Coordinates of C-alpha atoms in Angstrom, one line a residue:
M1 CA 89.0 131.4 179.9
T2 CA 86.3 128.9 181.8
E3 CA 86.6 126.4 179.2
V4 CA 90.6 126.4 179.4
V5 CA 90.1 125.9 183.4
M6 CA 87.8 122.9 182.6
Q7 CA 90.2 121.3 180.1
R8 CA 93.4 121.6 182.6
G9 CA 91.0 119.5 185.4
L10 CA 90.4 116.7 182.6
V11 CA 93.6 116.7 181.7
R12 CA 95.0 116.4 185.6
H13 CA 91.6 114.0 186.3
E14 CA 92.8 111.8 183.2
G15 CA 96.4 112.0 184.1
R16 CA 95.7 110.6 188.3
L17 CA 93.1 107.7 186.1
A18 CA 95.8 106.8 183.9
M19 CA 98.3 106.4 187.2
M20 CA 95.8 104.9 189.0
A21 CA 95.3 102.4 185.9
A22 CA 98.8 101.8 186.1
V23 CA 99.0 100.7 190.1
A24 CA 96.2 98.4 189.5
V25 CA 97.8 96.6 186.5
L26 CA 101.4 97.1 188.9
V27 CA 99.4 95.0 191.8
G28 CA 98.3 92.8 189.3
V29 CA 101.3 91.7 188.3
A30 CA 102.9 91.6 191.4
F31 CA 99.8 89.2 193.1
M32 CA 100.4 86.9 190.2
T33 CA 104.2 86.3 189.9
I34 CA 105.5 87.0 193.5
G35 CA 106.7 84.0 195.1
L36 CA 106.4 81.2 192.2
R37 CA 107.4 78.3 192.9
G38 CA 106.0 74.5 192.0
D39 CA 103.8 73.8 189.7
L40 CA 103.9 76.9 188.2
A41 CA 100.9 76.2 185.5
F42 CA 98.5 75.1 188.2
V43 CA 99.6 78.2 190.3
L44 CA 99.4 81.1 187.9
E45 CA 95.6 79.3 186.9
L46 CA 94.8 79.6 190.5
R47 CA 96.3 82.9 191.0
A48 CA 94.4 84.0 187.8
V49 CA 90.8 82.9 189.1
R50 CA 91.6 84.8 192.2
L51 CA 92.6 87.8 190.7
A52 CA 89.9 87.9 188.2
A53 CA 87.3 87.4 191.0
M54 CA 88.4 90.3 193.1
V55 CA 88.7 92.1 189.8
L56 CA 84.9 91.0 189.8
V57 CA 84.0 92.0 193.4
G58 CA 85.7 95.6 193.5
V59 CA 84.1 96.8 190.1
A60 CA 80.8 95.4 191.5
V61 CA 81.5 96.8 194.5
A62 CA 82.7 100.5 193.5
V63 CA 80.5 101.4 190.7
S64 CA 77.2 99.9 193.1
T65 CA 78.4 102.2 196.1
V66 CA 79.1 105.2 193.7
V67 CA 75.6 105.2 192.1
F68 CA 73.7 104.2 195.7
Q69 CA 75.3 107.0 197.2
T70 CA 74.4 109.4 194.4
V71 CA 71.1 107.9 194.0
C72 CA 70.4 108.4 197.9
A73 CA 72.6 111.7 198.2
N74 CA 74.4 110.5 201.1
R75 CA 77.6 110.0 200.9
I76 CA 78.4 107.8 204.2
I77 CA 75.7 105.4 203.9
T78 CA 76.2 102.2 201.6
P79 CA 74.1 99.0 199.7
S80 CA 74.3 97.2 202.8
I81 CA 71.9 99.4 204.7
M82 CA 69.1 97.6 202.0
G83 CA 69.4 94.3 203.8
L84 CA 70.7 92.1 201.4
D85 CA 74.5 91.3 203.1
A86 CA 71.9 90.4 206.0
L87 CA 69.8 88.1 203.7
Y88 CA 72.8 86.1 202.5
V89 CA 74.0 85.7 206.0
F90 CA 70.6 84.4 206.9
C91 CA 70.5 82.6 203.7
Q92 CA 73.8 80.6 205.0
T93 CA 72.3 79.8 208.2
A94 CA 69.1 79.0 207.2
L95 CA 70.5 76.0 205.0
V96 CA 73.3 74.7 207.3
F97 CA 70.3 74.4 210.0
A98 CA 68.2 72.6 207.6
L99 CA 71.2 70.8 205.7
S100 CA 73.8 69.8 208.3
G101 CA 77.2 71.4 207.5
F102 CA 77.8 67.9 205.1
G103 CA 74.6 68.5 203.2
F104 CA 75.7 72.2 202.9
A105 CA 79.3 71.4 201.7
G106 CA 77.3 68.8 199.0
I107 CA 75.5 71.6 197.2
D108 CA 76.2 72.5 194.0
P109 CA 78.3 76.0 193.6
R110 CA 76.4 76.9 190.3
L111 CA 72.8 76.5 192.3
H112 CA 74.3 77.9 195.3
F113 CA 75.2 80.9 193.5
L114 CA 71.8 81.4 191.2
G115 CA 69.8 80.7 195.2
N116 CA 71.7 83.5 197.2
F117 CA 71.7 86.0 193.6
T118 CA 67.4 85.0 193.4
A119 CA 66.9 85.6 196.8
M120 CA 68.8 89.4 197.2
T121 CA 67.4 90.3 193.9
S122 CA 63.7 89.5 194.9
L123 CA 64.0 91.2 198.0
A124 CA 65.7 94.5 196.2
L125 CA 63.0 94.0 194.0
A126 CA 60.2 94.2 196.7
L127 CA 61.8 97.4 197.6
F128 CA 61.8 99.1 194.6
L129 CA 58.9 98.4 192.8
P130 CA 57.0 100.2 194.8
M131 CA 58.7 103.2 194.0
L132 CA 58.0 102.9 190.6
R133 CA 53.8 102.3 191.0
R134 CA 54.6 105.7 193.3
R135 CA 53.5 104.1 197.0
F136 CA 56.8 104.6 198.7
D137 CA 59.7 107.2 198.5
L138 CA 62.8 106.8 198.5
T139 CA 63.5 107.7 202.6
L140 CA 60.9 104.7 203.1
M141 CA 62.4 102.4 201.2
L142 CA 65.7 102.8 203.1
L143 CA 63.9 102.4 206.7
T144 CA 62.2 99.2 205.1
G145 CA 65.6 97.9 204.3
V146 CA 67.3 98.4 207.6
V147 CA 64.0 97.1 209.3
L148 CA 64.8 93.7 207.5
G149 CA 68.5 93.8 207.7
V150 CA 67.5 93.8 211.8
L151 CA 64.8 91.0 210.5
F152 CA 67.0 89.0 208.8
R153 CA 70.3 89.5 211.8
S154 CA 68.2 88.3 214.7
L155 CA 66.7 85.6 212.6
T156 CA 70.5 84.4 212.0
T157 CA 71.2 84.4 215.7
L158 CA 68.5 82.8 216.9
L159 CA 69.2 79.6 214.0
A160 CA 72.7 80.3 214.7
R161 CA 72.8 79.3 218.4
L162 CA 70.6 76.0 217.8
L163 CA 73.6 75.0 215.7
D164 CA 76.0 72.1 216.2
P165 CA 79.2 73.0 216.9
N166 CA 81.0 71.0 214.0
D167 CA 77.8 72.8 211.8
F168 CA 79.0 75.9 212.9
A169 CA 82.6 76.0 212.0
V170 CA 81.1 75.3 208.6
L171 CA 79.1 78.4 208.8
Q172 CA 82.1 80.7 210.0
G173 CA 83.4 79.8 206.6
T174 CA 81.0 81.2 204.5
V175 CA 79.8 84.5 206.1
F176 CA 82.8 86.3 205.6
A177 CA 84.6 87.3 202.1
S178 CA 86.6 85.0 200.8
F179 CA 88.9 84.6 197.5
N180 CA 90.8 81.6 198.6
A181 CA 87.4 78.8 197.7
V182 CA 86.5 80.6 194.4
E183 CA 84.8 78.4 191.7
P184 CA 85.8 79.1 188.2
D185 CA 82.5 78.1 186.6
L186 CA 81.3 81.0 189.1
L187 CA 82.9 83.7 187.3
L188 CA 81.2 83.4 184.2
F189 CA 78.1 84.3 185.8
A190 CA 79.1 87.0 188.4
G191 CA 81.2 88.6 185.5
V192 CA 78.5 88.9 182.8
I193 CA 75.8 90.7 185.3
T194 CA 79.2 93.0 186.7
V195 CA 79.4 93.5 182.4
A196 CA 76.2 94.8 182.5
G197 CA 75.5 96.1 185.4
V198 CA 78.6 98.2 184.6
A199 CA 77.6 99.5 181.6
I200 CA 74.1 100.7 182.2
A201 CA 76.2 102.6 185.0
W202 CA 78.7 104.1 182.4
R203 CA 75.3 105.2 180.1
A204 CA 74.2 107.0 182.6
R205 CA 76.9 108.6 184.0
H206 CA 75.4 112.2 182.5
V207 CA 72.2 111.4 184.6
L208 CA 73.9 111.0 187.8
D209 CA 75.7 113.9 187.4
V210 CA 72.6 115.4 187.3
L211 CA 71.0 113.5 190.2
A212 CA 73.9 114.5 192.2
L213 CA 72.5 118.0 192.3
G214 CA 69.6 117.2 194.0
T215 CA 66.4 115.9 193.6
D216 CA 64.5 119.2 192.4
T217 CA 66.9 119.9 190.2
A218 CA 66.8 117.0 188.5
I219 CA 63.2 117.3 188.4
G220 CA 63.5 120.8 187.2
L221 CA 66.0 119.6 184.4
G222 CA 64.1 117.0 182.6
V223 CA 64.6 114.1 185.0
A224 CA 62.3 111.3 185.6
W225 CA 64.0 111.2 188.6
R226 CA 61.0 108.2 190.9
G227 CA 61.9 105.9 187.7
T228 CA 65.3 106.4 187.1
A229 CA 66.5 105.9 190.6
A230 CA 64.4 102.9 190.5
G231 CA 66.1 101.3 187.7
L232 CA 69.5 102.2 189.3
L233 CA 69.1 101.1 192.4
V234 CA 68.0 97.5 190.6
V235 CA 71.2 97.5 188.8
V236 CA 73.1 98.3 192.6
A237 CA 71.3 95.3 193.3
A238 CA 72.5 93.7 190.6
L239 CA 76.1 94.2 191.3
V240 CA 75.8 94.0 195.1
S241 CA 73.7 90.3 194.9
A242 CA 76.8 89.0 192.3
S243 CA 79.8 89.9 194.2
T244 CA 77.9 88.7 197.3
A245 CA 77.0 85.5 196.1
L246 CA 80.4 84.9 194.9
V247 CA 82.9 85.9 197.9
G248 CA 80.2 86.9 200.5
P249 CA 79.6 90.3 202.3
M250 CA 82.0 93.3 201.8
A251 CA 79.8 96.0 203.5
F252 CA 82.0 98.4 204.4
L253 CA 84.3 97.9 201.1
G254 CA 82.3 100.6 198.8
L255 CA 82.2 103.0 201.3
L256 CA 85.9 102.3 201.7
V257 CA 86.9 103.2 198.1
V258 CA 84.9 105.5 197.6
S259 CA 85.9 107.8 200.7
L260 CA 89.5 107.3 198.9
T261 CA 88.4 107.6 195.6
E262 CA 86.5 111.3 196.3
R263 CA 90.1 112.5 197.7
I264 CA 92.4 111.1 195.1
V265 CA 90.6 112.5 192.1
G266 CA 88.7 115.5 193.9
T267 CA 85.7 115.8 191.6
N268 CA 82.1 114.4 191.7
R269 CA 81.9 114.2 188.2
H270 CA 80.5 110.1 187.6
A271 CA 82.7 110.2 184.0
I272 CA 85.6 109.9 186.2
L273 CA 84.5 108.8 189.7
L274 CA 82.9 105.6 188.1
P275 CA 86.2 104.6 186.6
A276 CA 88.6 105.9 189.6
A277 CA 86.5 104.3 192.0
A278 CA 86.3 100.8 190.4
L279 CA 90.5 100.9 190.0
T280 CA 90.7 102.2 193.6
A281 CA 89.0 99.0 194.9
I282 CA 91.0 96.8 191.8
I283 CA 94.1 98.2 194.1
V284 CA 92.8 97.6 197.8
L285 CA 91.9 94.1 197.3
V286 CA 94.4 92.6 194.9
G287 CA 97.3 94.5 196.7
G288 CA 95.9 93.6 200.3
Q289 CA 96.2 90.0 199.0
T290 CA 99.5 90.6 197.9
V291 CA 100.7 91.8 201.1
L292 CA 98.6 89.2 203.3
Q293 CA 99.6 86.4 201.1
H294 CA 103.3 87.0 200.6
A295 CA 104.7 89.6 203.3
L296 CA 101.9 88.1 206.2
G297 CA 102.6 84.4 205.1
G298 CA 98.7 84.3 204.5
E299 CA 97.4 84.8 208.2
G300 CA 94.3 86.7 208.6
S301 CA 91.1 87.2 205.5
L302 CA 91.3 89.9 203.3
G303 CA 87.4 90.5 204.2
I304 CA 87.6 90.9 207.9
V305 CA 90.5 93.2 207.2
V306 CA 88.8 95.6 205.1
E307 CA 85.9 95.6 206.9
F308 CA 87.9 96.4 210.3
V309 CA 89.7 99.0 207.8
G310 CA 86.1 100.8 206.4
G311 CA 84.4 100.6 209.9
I312 CA 87.2 103.1 210.8
V313 CA 86.2 105.2 207.9
F314 CA 82.6 105.3 208.2
L315 CA 83.5 106.5 212.3
A316 CA 85.9 109.0 210.7
I317 CA 83.5 110.6 207.9
L318 CA 80.8 110.5 211.2
F319 CA 82.9 112.6 213.5
A320 CA 84.3 114.5 210.7
G321 CA 80.9 115.6 209.7
G322 CA 79.6 116.5 213.1
R323 CA 82.2 118.6 214.1
R324 CA 81.3 121.0 210.7

């Protein structure tokens, strides 16, 4: 009887995944084909670059958030708590302050991407390596990330006040996520990192199921919790760093898509949750960009809209938890 129930549940979840995949394909086709005019080859190439960027960012953010929340045993925090987004904004502000707006615009995109990725992964390793050496626990690591985030935001505010208004305008165009000016050359770098990170997370899907049972239970079942958690957090940092360096920070996207996914699939099994979250992120980003671009005439920024809606979801989760 138990096996029959489990089989029915698996079939139901697989059916929902198939429906989500179909919706993701449909919104992708809509994004590529609606409103086509002019030089079709040029327009399709431009849209294909944007579509690839949204898929990469959506998958990276969704998978990293699922893994991060499982390791931390908390469904209302995201990888941004580690301070990586704040570090990215601070790096852009420092570069504009040091080089001026014209100098910043002249930086080679590949060098800029690698510099941002290196800075963010270095910060993550500085937080995670002490875990491997058994000096810090997870809670202390998270608190350290929060403090560093506050530090970077304070330094960013200080430098921003000293910027020339023209340089500040240049800075504002870089600190919000945007898919309108993605460099095609960077997709390969981000794609390799994302594929590698997702492959590692997928291979660890059963271990993540055990980690979700709690630290003590996971250790009792034979999982080397500290080393496993640190390794998975390094994967999270790589995925977040790659997506942020590609288009900019999207702190609440992960929280938004994971919250929606859990309500759609109704399970915490990572074999279902990981692909479902990735598909949800693709639907949100590509569908949202399609609506903004064609229904609203390109007014507004998708990154700002996602952050606004994600913030509302975050508050709703807090209030719902407070009533329990």
